[in-house]
Short mmCIF file of C-alpha atoms in Angstrom, two decimals:
data_model
loop_
_atom_site.label_atom_id
_atom_site.label_comp_id
_atom_site.label_asym_id
_atom_site.label_seq_id
_atom_site.Cartn_x
_atom_site.Cartn_y
_atom_site.Cartn_z
CA MET A 1 -30.53 47.45 91.03
CA PRO A 2 -33.91 46.38 89.43
CA ASP A 3 -34.53 46.43 85.94
CA ALA A 4 -36.94 48.56 84.46
CA GLY A 5 -40.23 47.00 83.43
CA PRO A 6 -41.88 47.26 79.85
CA ASP A 7 -44.79 48.95 81.46
CA ARG A 8 -42.51 51.93 83.03
CA ALA A 9 -43.07 55.33 80.91
CA THR A 10 -39.60 56.60 80.06
CA ALA A 11 -38.57 59.96 81.22
CA ARG A 12 -39.35 61.65 78.12
CA LYS A 13 -42.71 60.07 77.90
CA ALA A 14 -43.33 61.35 81.41
CA ILE A 15 -42.66 64.74 80.61
CA ALA A 16 -44.74 64.50 77.11
CA LEU A 17 -47.59 63.36 79.34
CA LEU A 18 -47.31 66.71 81.22
CA THR A 19 -46.26 69.03 78.54
CA GLY A 20 -48.42 67.44 75.52
CA ALA A 21 -48.33 69.53 72.27
CA ALA A 22 -46.48 72.37 74.13
CA GLY A 23 -43.18 70.55 73.74
CA PHE A 24 -40.11 70.67 76.17
CA THR A 25 -36.82 72.38 75.41
CA GLU A 26 -34.15 70.41 77.21
CA HIS A 27 -30.97 71.67 78.83
CA ARG A 28 -27.79 70.35 79.50
CA PRO A 29 -25.25 71.12 82.26
CA PRO A 30 -21.32 72.12 81.16
CA PRO A 31 -19.53 68.83 80.75
CA SER A 32 -17.62 67.32 83.64
CA PRO A 33 -16.37 63.67 82.44
CA LEU A 34 -15.79 61.23 85.02
CA SER A 35 -12.66 59.30 85.39
CA PRO A 36 -12.30 55.85 83.96
CA ASP A 37 -14.97 53.56 85.83
CA GLY A 38 -15.80 56.45 87.91
CA PRO A 39 -14.51 57.74 91.06
CA LEU A 40 -13.87 54.27 92.58
CA GLY A 41 -12.49 52.78 89.55
CA TRP A 42 -15.29 50.22 89.82
CA ALA A 43 -14.63 47.65 87.19
CA GLY A 44 -17.30 47.58 84.72
CA TYR A 45 -18.56 50.66 85.55
CA ASP A 46 -18.00 52.53 82.21
CA ALA A 47 -19.34 49.45 80.14
CA ALA A 48 -22.74 49.36 82.71
CA ARG A 49 -23.16 53.16 81.46
CA GLU A 50 -22.62 52.52 77.97
CA ARG A 51 -25.10 49.87 77.87
CA ALA A 52 -27.72 51.66 79.83
CA SER A 53 -27.11 54.77 77.47
CA ALA A 54 -27.69 52.34 74.30
CA ARG A 55 -30.74 50.93 75.75
CA THR A 56 -32.56 54.15 76.80
CA GLY A 57 -30.83 56.80 74.26
CA GLU A 58 -30.02 59.07 77.40
CA GLU A 59 -26.78 60.01 78.84
CA GLU A 60 -27.73 60.02 82.21
CA SER A 61 -30.52 58.90 84.59
CA VAL A 62 -32.16 62.65 84.84
CA LEU A 63 -32.78 64.74 82.08
CA TYR A 64 -34.24 68.47 82.57
CA GLY A 65 -35.23 71.67 81.04
CA THR A 66 -38.13 74.14 80.49
CA GLY A 67 -41.73 73.51 79.49
CA VAL A 68 -45.21 74.62 79.61
CA VAL A 69 -48.19 72.29 81.71
CA GLY A 70 -51.55 73.43 80.80
CA ASP A 71 -50.99 77.23 80.51
CA ARG A 72 -47.92 77.29 83.00
CA ALA A 73 -44.08 77.57 82.57
CA CYS A 74 -42.05 75.50 84.58
CA VAL A 75 -38.84 73.61 84.67
CA LEU A 76 -38.92 70.01 84.55
CA LEU A 77 -36.78 67.15 85.61
CA SER A 78 -37.55 63.63 85.07
CA PHE A 79 -35.87 60.54 86.13
CA GLU A 80 -34.93 57.64 83.41
CA PHE A 81 -35.21 54.48 85.36
CA GLY A 82 -34.20 52.48 82.52
CA PHE A 83 -30.82 54.07 83.22
CA LEU A 84 -29.10 52.02 85.93
CA GLY A 85 -32.19 52.32 87.77
CA GLY A 86 -32.78 55.83 87.68
CA SER A 87 -29.91 56.04 90.28
CA LEU A 88 -28.14 59.04 91.44
CA GLY A 89 -24.46 59.48 90.51
CA ARG A 90 -22.13 62.63 90.31
CA GLN A 91 -23.25 63.63 86.69
CA THR A 92 -26.86 63.17 87.85
CA GLY A 93 -26.16 65.55 90.70
CA ASP A 94 -24.57 67.99 88.12
CA ARG A 95 -28.34 67.66 86.22
CA LEU A 96 -30.24 68.12 89.18
CA ALA A 97 -28.51 70.93 90.73
CA ALA A 98 -28.55 72.63 87.32
CA ALA A 99 -32.30 72.24 87.13
CA TYR A 100 -33.01 73.92 90.56
CA GLU A 101 -30.75 76.68 89.50
CA LEU A 102 -32.76 77.14 86.17
CA ALA A 103 -35.81 77.62 88.07
CA LEU A 104 -34.23 79.98 90.32
CA ALA A 105 -32.73 81.96 87.39
CA ARG A 106 -36.06 82.18 85.71
CA ARG A 107 -38.17 82.32 88.87
CA LEU A 108 -40.24 79.34 87.56
CA PRO A 109 -41.73 76.39 89.68
CA LEU A 110 -40.03 73.04 89.36
CA VAL A 111 -42.11 69.77 88.59
CA ALA A 112 -39.96 66.83 89.26
CA LEU A 113 -41.36 63.42 87.74
CA VAL A 114 -39.18 60.83 90.07
CA ALA A 115 -38.49 57.08 89.56
CA THR A 116 -35.21 56.11 91.21
CA GLY A 117 -33.60 53.31 92.71
CA GLY A 118 -31.57 55.76 95.22
CA SER A 119 -27.88 56.43 94.94
CA ARG A 120 -25.63 54.58 92.48
CA MET A 121 -23.41 52.38 94.41
CA GLN A 122 -20.66 52.13 91.82
CA GLU A 123 -19.79 55.66 92.61
CA GLY A 124 -19.72 55.02 96.43
CA MET A 125 -19.75 58.17 98.88
CA ILE A 126 -19.50 60.70 95.80
CA ALA A 127 -23.23 59.39 94.72
CA LEU A 128 -24.21 59.65 98.08
CA THR A 129 -22.96 63.09 98.65
CA GLN A 130 -25.12 64.09 95.82
CA LEU A 131 -28.23 64.10 98.11
CA GLN A 132 -26.73 67.29 99.77
CA ARG A 133 -26.26 68.83 96.70
CA VAL A 134 -29.83 68.50 95.69
CA ALA A 135 -30.81 69.54 99.17
CA ALA A 136 -29.27 72.70 99.29
CA ALA A 137 -30.41 73.42 95.71
CA SER A 138 -34.08 72.91 96.97
CA VAL A 139 -33.28 75.20 99.77
CA ARG A 140 -32.28 77.80 97.78
CA LEU A 141 -35.56 77.73 95.56
CA ARG A 142 -37.51 77.40 98.72
CA ALA A 143 -36.12 80.79 100.09
CA ALA A 144 -36.73 82.39 96.82
CA GLY A 145 -40.46 81.77 96.94
CA LEU A 146 -40.67 79.26 94.18
CA PRO A 147 -42.72 76.33 94.35
CA GLN A 148 -41.65 72.73 94.17
CA ILE A 149 -43.95 69.83 92.86
CA ALA A 150 -43.08 66.18 92.90
CA VAL A 151 -44.91 63.45 91.01
CA VAL A 152 -43.70 60.08 92.20
CA ARG A 153 -43.49 57.04 89.72
CA ASP A 154 -42.90 53.74 90.20
CA PRO A 155 -40.38 53.12 92.04
CA THR A 156 -39.43 55.87 93.83
CA THR A 157 -37.10 54.84 96.84
CA GLY A 158 -33.73 55.74 98.68
CA GLY A 159 -32.14 58.93 98.58
CA GLY A 160 -34.14 60.44 95.66
CA TRP A 161 -37.38 59.95 97.60
CA ALA A 162 -35.88 61.57 100.48
CA THR A 163 -34.58 64.43 98.68
CA VAL A 164 -36.48 65.28 95.45
CA GLY A 165 -39.53 63.38 96.23
CA ALA A 166 -40.89 63.74 99.72
CA GLY A 167 -38.71 67.10 99.79
CA ALA A 168 -41.16 68.71 97.70
CA ASP A 169 -43.99 71.10 98.38
CA VAL A 170 -46.43 68.98 97.18
CA VAL A 171 -46.07 65.23 96.61
CA LEU A 172 -48.71 63.42 93.97
CA ALA A 173 -47.92 59.88 93.26
CA LEU A 174 -49.24 57.50 90.46
CA PRO A 175 -51.27 54.84 91.42
CA GLY A 176 -49.18 51.26 92.09
CA ALA A 177 -46.05 53.17 92.59
CA GLN A 178 -43.79 51.82 95.26
CA VAL A 179 -42.81 54.55 97.38
CA GLY A 180 -40.58 54.40 100.30
CA PHE A 181 -37.02 55.16 101.70
CA ALA A 182 -36.44 51.38 101.65
CA GLY A 183 -36.18 49.67 98.33
CA SER A 184 -37.50 46.11 97.66
CA ARG A 185 -34.10 44.44 98.16
CA VAL A 186 -33.18 46.27 101.47
CA ARG A 187 -36.20 46.30 103.60
CA PRO A 188 -36.94 43.34 106.26
CA PRO A 189 -38.21 40.39 104.41
CA ASP A 190 -41.58 40.41 106.46
CA ALA A 191 -42.32 44.18 105.66
CA ASP A 192 -45.77 45.05 104.56
CA PRO A 193 -45.63 46.23 101.11
CA TYR A 194 -48.64 48.19 101.51
CA ALA A 195 -46.41 50.81 103.52
CA TYR A 196 -44.12 50.98 100.79
CA SER A 197 -46.96 52.02 98.25
CA ALA A 198 -48.43 55.14 96.85
CA ASP A 199 -51.83 54.16 98.83
CA GLY A 200 -49.73 53.45 101.89
CA GLN A 201 -47.79 56.59 101.78
CA PHE A 202 -50.98 58.54 101.39
CA GLU A 203 -52.79 56.95 103.99
CA ALA A 204 -49.88 57.79 106.36
CA GLY A 205 -49.89 61.45 105.18
CA GLN A 206 -46.86 61.30 103.36
CA VAL A 207 -48.45 61.59 99.94
CA ASP A 208 -50.89 64.53 99.24
CA ALA A 209 -52.72 62.75 96.23
CA VAL A 210 -52.79 59.50 94.28
CA VAL A 211 -53.58 60.73 90.61
CA PRO A 212 -54.19 58.38 87.84
CA ALA A 213 -52.28 59.40 84.57
CA ASP A 214 -54.93 60.58 82.49
CA GLU A 215 -55.78 63.18 85.12
CA LEU A 216 -51.97 64.16 85.97
CA THR A 217 -51.91 67.24 83.72
CA ALA A 218 -55.20 68.72 85.02
CA ALA A 219 -54.05 68.31 88.39
CA VAL A 220 -50.51 69.70 88.06
CA THR A 221 -51.73 72.56 85.97
CA HIS A 222 -54.29 73.44 88.94
CA TRP A 223 -51.32 73.12 91.50
CA LEU A 224 -48.91 75.42 89.29
CA ARG A 225 -51.82 78.18 89.33
CA ALA A 226 -52.38 77.85 92.83
CA LEU A 227 -48.82 77.76 93.96
CA GLY A 228 -47.40 80.59 91.76
CA PRO A 229 -45.03 82.30 91.86
CA HIS A 230 -47.49 85.18 92.65
CA GLU A 231 -47.06 89.07 93.40
CA ASP A 232 -49.27 90.95 96.24
CA LEU A 233 -52.34 88.77 96.15
CA PRO A 234 -55.19 90.41 98.47
CA ALA A 235 -56.44 88.92 101.52
CA ALA A 236 -58.88 86.09 101.14
CA PRO A 237 -62.43 87.55 101.18
CA VAL A 238 -64.92 86.47 104.02
CA PRO A 239 -66.76 83.52 102.99
CA ARG A 240 -70.61 83.99 102.97
CA ALA A 241 -72.64 82.64 105.74
CA LEU A 242 -74.78 79.26 104.82
CA SER A 243 -78.08 78.35 106.20
CA VAL A 244 -79.13 75.20 107.75
CA ALA A 245 -80.59 74.32 104.29
CA GLY A 246 -76.99 75.18 102.52
CA ALA A 247 -78.32 78.55 100.94
CA PRO A 248 -76.55 81.80 101.33
CA VAL A 249 -77.29 84.04 104.17
CA PRO A 250 -77.26 87.66 103.06
CA ARG A 251 -75.82 90.12 105.38
CA ALA A 252 -73.15 90.61 107.75
CA LEU A 253 -73.21 92.84 111.26
CA SER A 254 -70.01 94.71 111.72
CA ALA A 255 -68.64 95.63 115.06
CA GLY A 256 -70.42 99.19 114.61
CA GLY A 257 -73.74 97.44 114.18
CA THR A 258 -74.14 98.17 110.31
CA GLU A 259 -74.35 95.78 107.25
CA SER A 260 -70.75 94.54 106.01
CA ALA A 261 -70.09 93.83 102.42
CA ALA A 262 -66.83 92.39 103.30
CA GLY A 263 -68.81 90.10 105.50
CA ALA A 264 -71.32 89.04 103.10
CA GLY A 265 -68.99 88.11 100.28
CA THR A 266 -69.64 86.53 96.92
CA GLY A 267 -69.30 82.73 96.42
CA ALA A 268 -66.91 81.70 93.88
CA GLY A 269 -67.02 77.80 93.98
CA ALA A 270 -70.56 75.81 93.84
CA GLY A 271 -70.11 72.49 94.41
CA THR A 272 -67.32 70.09 93.76
CA GLY A 273 -66.96 66.79 92.18
CA ALA A 274 -65.30 63.40 94.02
CA GLY A 275 -62.96 62.95 91.06
CA ALA A 276 -60.96 59.56 90.56
CA ALA A 277 -57.91 60.75 92.17
CA LYS A 278 -57.45 59.59 95.74
CA GLY A 279 -56.67 63.00 97.85
CA SER A 280 -57.53 65.04 94.97
CA GLY A 281 -60.16 66.59 96.88
CA ALA A 282 -63.15 68.45 95.37
CA GLY A 283 -62.39 68.86 91.81
CA THR A 284 -63.76 71.41 90.12
CA GLY A 285 -67.05 73.21 90.31
CA PRO A 286 -68.83 75.64 87.84
CA GLY A 287 -68.35 78.78 90.33
CA ALA A 288 -71.06 80.67 91.67
CA GLY A 289 -69.99 84.24 91.17
CA THR A 290 -73.28 85.81 91.58
CA PRO A 291 -75.12 85.98 94.98
CA SER A 292 -78.18 83.54 94.77
CA ALA A 293 -81.83 84.30 95.36
CA ALA A 294 -81.67 83.55 98.80
CA ASP A 295 -79.61 86.83 99.34
CA SER A 296 -82.82 88.85 99.28
CA GLY A 297 -84.30 87.05 102.42
CA PRO A 298 -84.13 88.26 105.86
CA ALA A 299 -80.84 87.95 107.92
CA VAL A 300 -80.79 84.79 110.41
CA PRO A 301 -81.82 86.38 113.99
CA LEU A 302 -78.78 86.50 116.57
CA PRO A 303 -79.08 83.97 119.74
CA GLU A 304 -80.62 85.52 122.45
CA THR A 305 -78.80 83.41 125.10
CA GLY A 306 -75.55 81.87 125.41
CA ARG A 307 -77.27 78.51 125.89
CA GLU A 308 -79.06 78.93 122.49
CA ALA A 309 -75.73 79.92 120.79
CA VAL A 310 -74.29 76.66 121.96
CA ALA A 311 -77.04 74.69 120.61
CA ARG A 312 -76.82 76.45 117.31
CA ALA A 313 -73.43 75.77 116.96
CA ARG A 314 -73.87 71.95 117.94
CA ASP A 315 -77.13 71.44 115.70
CA PRO A 316 -76.20 68.78 113.52
CA ARG A 317 -78.09 70.34 110.42
CA ARG A 318 -75.88 73.42 110.56
CA PRO A 319 -73.86 73.70 107.54
CA ARG A 320 -69.82 72.39 108.05
CA ALA A 321 -66.59 73.05 106.46
CA GLU A 322 -67.18 70.92 103.70
CA ALA A 323 -70.10 72.97 102.55
CA TYR A 324 -68.29 76.30 103.06
CA LEU A 325 -65.31 75.28 101.02
CA ALA A 326 -67.53 74.13 98.20
CA ASP A 327 -69.11 77.28 98.05
CA TYR A 328 -66.36 79.28 98.00
CA PHE A 329 -63.77 77.55 95.93
CA ALA A 330 -64.19 76.77 92.06
CA VAL A 331 -61.07 74.00 92.62
CA ARG A 332 -59.92 72.54 95.56
CA LEU A 333 -56.35 71.04 96.05
CA PRO A 334 -55.97 69.02 99.35
CA LEU A 335 -52.63 68.78 101.14
CA HIS A 336 -52.90 65.51 103.10
CA GLY A 337 -50.95 64.50 106.22
CA ASP A 338 -48.66 66.01 108.79
CA ARG A 339 -45.61 64.63 107.00
CA SER A 340 -44.76 62.61 110.30
CA GLY A 341 -46.88 59.68 109.72
CA SER A 342 -50.41 60.50 110.59
CA THR A 343 -53.62 62.58 109.28
CA ASP A 344 -56.68 63.92 110.77
CA PRO A 345 -59.73 63.54 108.88
CA GLY A 346 -61.32 66.09 111.02
CA LEU A 347 -59.44 68.97 109.56
CA LEU A 348 -58.86 70.03 105.90
CA CYS A 349 -56.07 71.72 104.43
CA GLY A 350 -54.76 72.72 100.87
CA PHE A 351 -54.91 75.76 98.37
CA GLY A 352 -57.95 76.43 96.06
CA LEU A 353 -58.89 78.51 93.38
CA ARG A 354 -61.75 80.74 93.51
CA GLY A 355 -64.21 81.69 90.68
CA ASP A 356 -62.11 84.78 89.53
CA GLY A 357 -58.94 82.47 89.64
CA GLN A 358 -57.52 84.03 92.98
CA PRO A 359 -55.75 81.36 94.86
CA VAL A 360 -56.17 80.98 98.53
CA ALA A 361 -55.02 78.51 100.94
CA TYR A 362 -57.44 76.86 103.39
CA VAL A 363 -57.33 75.03 106.84
CA ALA A 364 -60.85 74.17 108.01
CA GLN A 365 -61.92 72.18 110.98
CA CYS A 366 -64.79 69.83 110.63
CA GLY A 367 -66.70 69.92 114.06
CA THR A 368 -64.59 67.21 115.69
CA PRO A 369 -61.72 67.52 118.34
CA THR A 370 -58.74 68.41 116.18
CA ARG A 371 -55.87 65.96 116.74
CA PRO A 372 -52.18 66.56 116.62
CA ALA A 373 -51.71 65.58 113.14
CA GLY A 374 -54.26 68.17 112.38
CA TYR A 375 -52.44 70.83 113.98
CA ARG A 376 -49.36 69.96 112.36
CA ALA A 377 -50.91 69.83 108.62
CA ALA A 378 -52.46 73.22 109.56
CA ALA A 379 -49.00 74.65 110.44
CA ARG A 380 -47.54 73.08 107.05
CA THR A 381 -50.14 74.54 104.94
CA ILE A 382 -49.87 77.93 106.74
CA ARG A 383 -46.14 78.15 106.24
CA LEU A 384 -46.17 77.04 102.59
CA ALA A 385 -48.54 79.70 101.85
CA ASP A 386 -46.70 82.25 103.40
CA ARG A 387 -43.57 81.32 101.58
CA LEU A 388 -45.46 81.53 98.36
CA GLY A 389 -47.39 84.73 99.08
CA VAL A 390 -50.87 83.09 99.23
CA PRO A 391 -53.38 84.48 101.61
CA VAL A 392 -54.73 81.87 103.97
CA LEU A 393 -58.29 81.26 105.01
CA THR A 394 -59.02 79.40 108.03
CA LEU A 395 -62.48 77.86 109.22
CA VAL A 396 -62.82 77.24 112.93
CA ASP A 397 -65.02 74.93 114.19
CA THR A 398 -64.05 72.40 116.95
CA PRO A 399 -65.28 71.56 120.50
CA GLY A 400 -61.47 71.56 121.30
CA ALA A 401 -58.16 70.05 120.89
CA ALA A 402 -58.30 66.05 121.15
CA ASN A 403 -57.62 65.62 124.83
CA ASP A 404 -57.20 61.78 124.97
CA ALA A 405 -54.10 59.73 126.05
CA GLU A 406 -53.28 58.98 122.16
CA ALA A 407 -53.42 62.75 121.58
CA GLU A 408 -51.08 63.50 124.22
CA ARG A 409 -48.54 61.03 123.30
CA ALA A 410 -48.54 62.24 119.74
CA GLY A 411 -47.40 65.77 121.20
CA ALA A 412 -50.85 67.74 121.22
CA GLY A 413 -49.13 70.62 123.03
CA ALA A 414 -46.51 71.09 120.85
CA ALA A 415 -48.63 70.71 117.76
CA ILE A 416 -50.81 73.36 118.87
CA ALA A 417 -48.13 75.53 120.02
CA ASP A 418 -46.34 75.31 116.20
CA THR A 419 -49.92 76.20 114.98
CA PHE A 420 -50.05 79.37 116.95
CA ALA A 421 -46.52 80.23 115.83
CA ALA A 422 -47.42 79.60 112.02
CA VAL A 423 -50.45 81.94 112.27
CA ALA A 424 -48.39 84.58 114.44
CA ALA A 425 -45.49 84.45 111.90
CA ALA A 426 -47.51 84.53 108.82
CA ARG A 427 -46.62 87.62 106.49
CA VAL A 428 -49.50 87.08 104.15
CA PRO A 429 -53.20 88.10 105.40
CA VAL A 430 -55.08 85.49 107.19
CA THR A 431 -58.96 85.56 107.47
CA THR A 432 -60.87 83.40 109.80
CA LEU A 433 -64.56 82.52 109.72
CA VAL A 434 -65.80 80.88 112.93
CA ILE A 435 -68.67 78.63 111.64
CA GLY A 436 -69.61 76.80 114.59
CA GLU A 437 -67.72 75.60 117.99
CA GLY A 438 -64.89 78.01 118.99
CA GLY A 439 -63.69 75.36 121.77
CA SER A 440 -60.69 77.22 123.89
CA GLY A 441 -57.24 77.07 122.68
CA GLY A 442 -57.76 74.24 120.52
CA ALA A 443 -59.85 76.62 118.09
CA LEU A 444 -57.95 79.80 119.09
CA ALA A 445 -54.64 78.28 117.41
CA LEU A 446 -56.25 78.69 113.84
CA ALA A 447 -57.99 82.18 114.56
CA ALA A 448 -56.34 85.24 112.90
CA PRO A 449 -55.69 88.04 115.24
CA ASP A 450 -57.71 91.09 114.62
CA ASN A 451 -59.22 89.45 111.34
CA THR A 452 -61.63 87.11 112.45
CA HIS A 453 -65.47 86.84 111.82
CA VAL A 454 -68.15 84.89 113.24
CA THR A 455 -71.31 83.39 111.63
CA VAL A 456 -74.66 83.80 113.69
CA ASP A 457 -74.53 79.98 114.48
CA SER A 458 -71.22 80.32 116.39
CA TYR A 459 -69.77 80.42 119.77
CA PHE A 460 -66.55 81.10 121.07
CA SER A 461 -65.36 80.54 124.67
CA VAL A 462 -62.34 80.14 126.99
CA ILE A 463 -64.00 76.76 128.23
CA ALA A 464 -67.20 74.69 127.32
CA PRO A 465 -70.10 75.95 129.39
CA GLU A 466 -70.56 72.38 130.98
CA LEU A 467 -66.99 72.06 132.00
CA ALA A 468 -67.02 75.52 133.30
CA ALA A 469 -70.16 74.78 135.71
CA ALA A 470 -68.46 71.58 136.54
CA ILE A 471 -65.08 73.22 137.82
CA LEU A 472 -67.28 75.66 139.85
CA LYS A 473 -69.30 73.13 141.08
CA ARG A 474 -72.54 74.29 139.95
CA PRO A 475 -75.28 72.18 139.08
CA PRO A 476 -76.09 71.19 135.36
CA SER A 477 -79.24 73.41 135.87
CA GLU A 478 -76.90 76.38 135.82
CA THR A 479 -75.31 75.57 132.58
CA GLY A 480 -77.26 78.17 130.77
CA ALA A 481 -76.67 80.81 133.19
CA THR A 482 -72.66 79.89 133.11
CA ALA A 483 -73.10 80.17 129.43
CA ASP A 484 -74.33 83.71 129.64
CA GLN A 485 -71.62 84.84 132.12
CA LEU A 486 -68.96 83.57 129.50
CA ARG A 487 -70.26 86.07 126.98
CA LEU A 488 -69.85 83.36 124.01
CA ARG A 489 -72.44 84.54 121.87
CA PRO A 490 -71.51 85.98 118.27
CA GLN A 491 -72.80 89.65 119.23
CA ASP A 492 -70.76 89.00 122.27
CA LEU A 493 -67.55 88.57 120.40
CA VAL A 494 -67.94 91.77 118.48
CA ASP A 495 -68.47 93.78 121.65
CA LEU A 496 -65.16 92.06 123.23
CA GLY A 497 -63.38 93.20 120.10
CA PHE A 498 -62.42 89.54 119.80
CA ALA A 499 -64.60 89.55 116.20
CA ARG A 500 -64.68 91.97 113.46
CA SER A 501 -67.90 91.08 112.06
CA ILE A 502 -71.28 88.58 112.48
CA VAL A 503 -71.66 86.74 108.77
CA GLY A 504 -75.24 86.38 108.33
#
């Protein structure tokens, strides 16, 4: 097992980094002593444990208890890598299982600070089966609607990564951390070390953000506020429409032809900062809170023809998802990747906090063909929000699902089907705003049945007008007439009963 480097924070220092002056109350499971030299009678094992304890001051490789991060109470568990490489033995499993049960009993979120080399070989299969105990405890916590956040430190490998780390709802990594199932001594000699790094795992969609240590407390605090636990949260408000210049557009036309306050909305986030953390998303903004002066202006006129509706939606000057999310949220917390080795930069997912503190999960298409990884990330986000009782906002804007050969090999059909299923199964309210192109099933997969709204510069169609004309063997000159026949304008979508209101 690798030795603990001098620059690695101890388990207690890692906890103190998050809790600060708020402090930490340590808990211990009931005593359950090992037989001499452990279950295998491994010669020298007791002596190795004694040396590890003398070196670190710890009784085992994990400590746990309750604490406060920011303003949020939680259960914290932290690995001590200096104790036999942070490895998992039977008594480690006792502590991990007890930490999860403590979170369950007190209905608190669990924050795991992971640094481990994997299972402890001196305890053989008894050590390995602790992974099953951890998995079972995690499942019970998940079923109770309680969130799990992992902060992976250097190194996080083996079974600890495959359970406590990668099994968490949100995975944050410290810069430079070694992260991967295969540790440095068991991977192929020619393996690319980048694949086993925090940045490499982020790029592969296995880590949600790489967060510097001095930003970690703020990041974990925001995540705890967003994930809860919560009780009976209201539906996500419909975002206000934005003009081409990015200013709010005032009114919403409901299905009855009258102005709709729900469609107009009020912005709660005003701009977002880049932040130093990779994947930390937009950071925090001051929050809009009240309508701007633009709200007193006239509403944008509706498109007169289907061709005009399509042209507006495809106008490069039209506000995209990034602008809507910046206006809607005061804080954004991205979820990154599909947990299957891929990402889609054209689809943004995560949780956010509005100006009044209300948490909302979001899935937003960015105007590009959505790839299978994007749909898988969307389904992951929606299911997590549903389990935690957080309402969902989806922003629809895509010409359609990616249809290239690579997308097919990556399982486009199955990924889209899974997204449809996630929306259909959601028990929390899902709110949809179509902000641009609504291209067939690739867009519909993210639309909420009976709670979809559209902007004046959007359209939704069973097929793109150009493709419809080609299938019908019509000349290009008849594309506009085909667009009219498809009844894809915002007002058509309201008349057809697909959309509840036109925002702006």
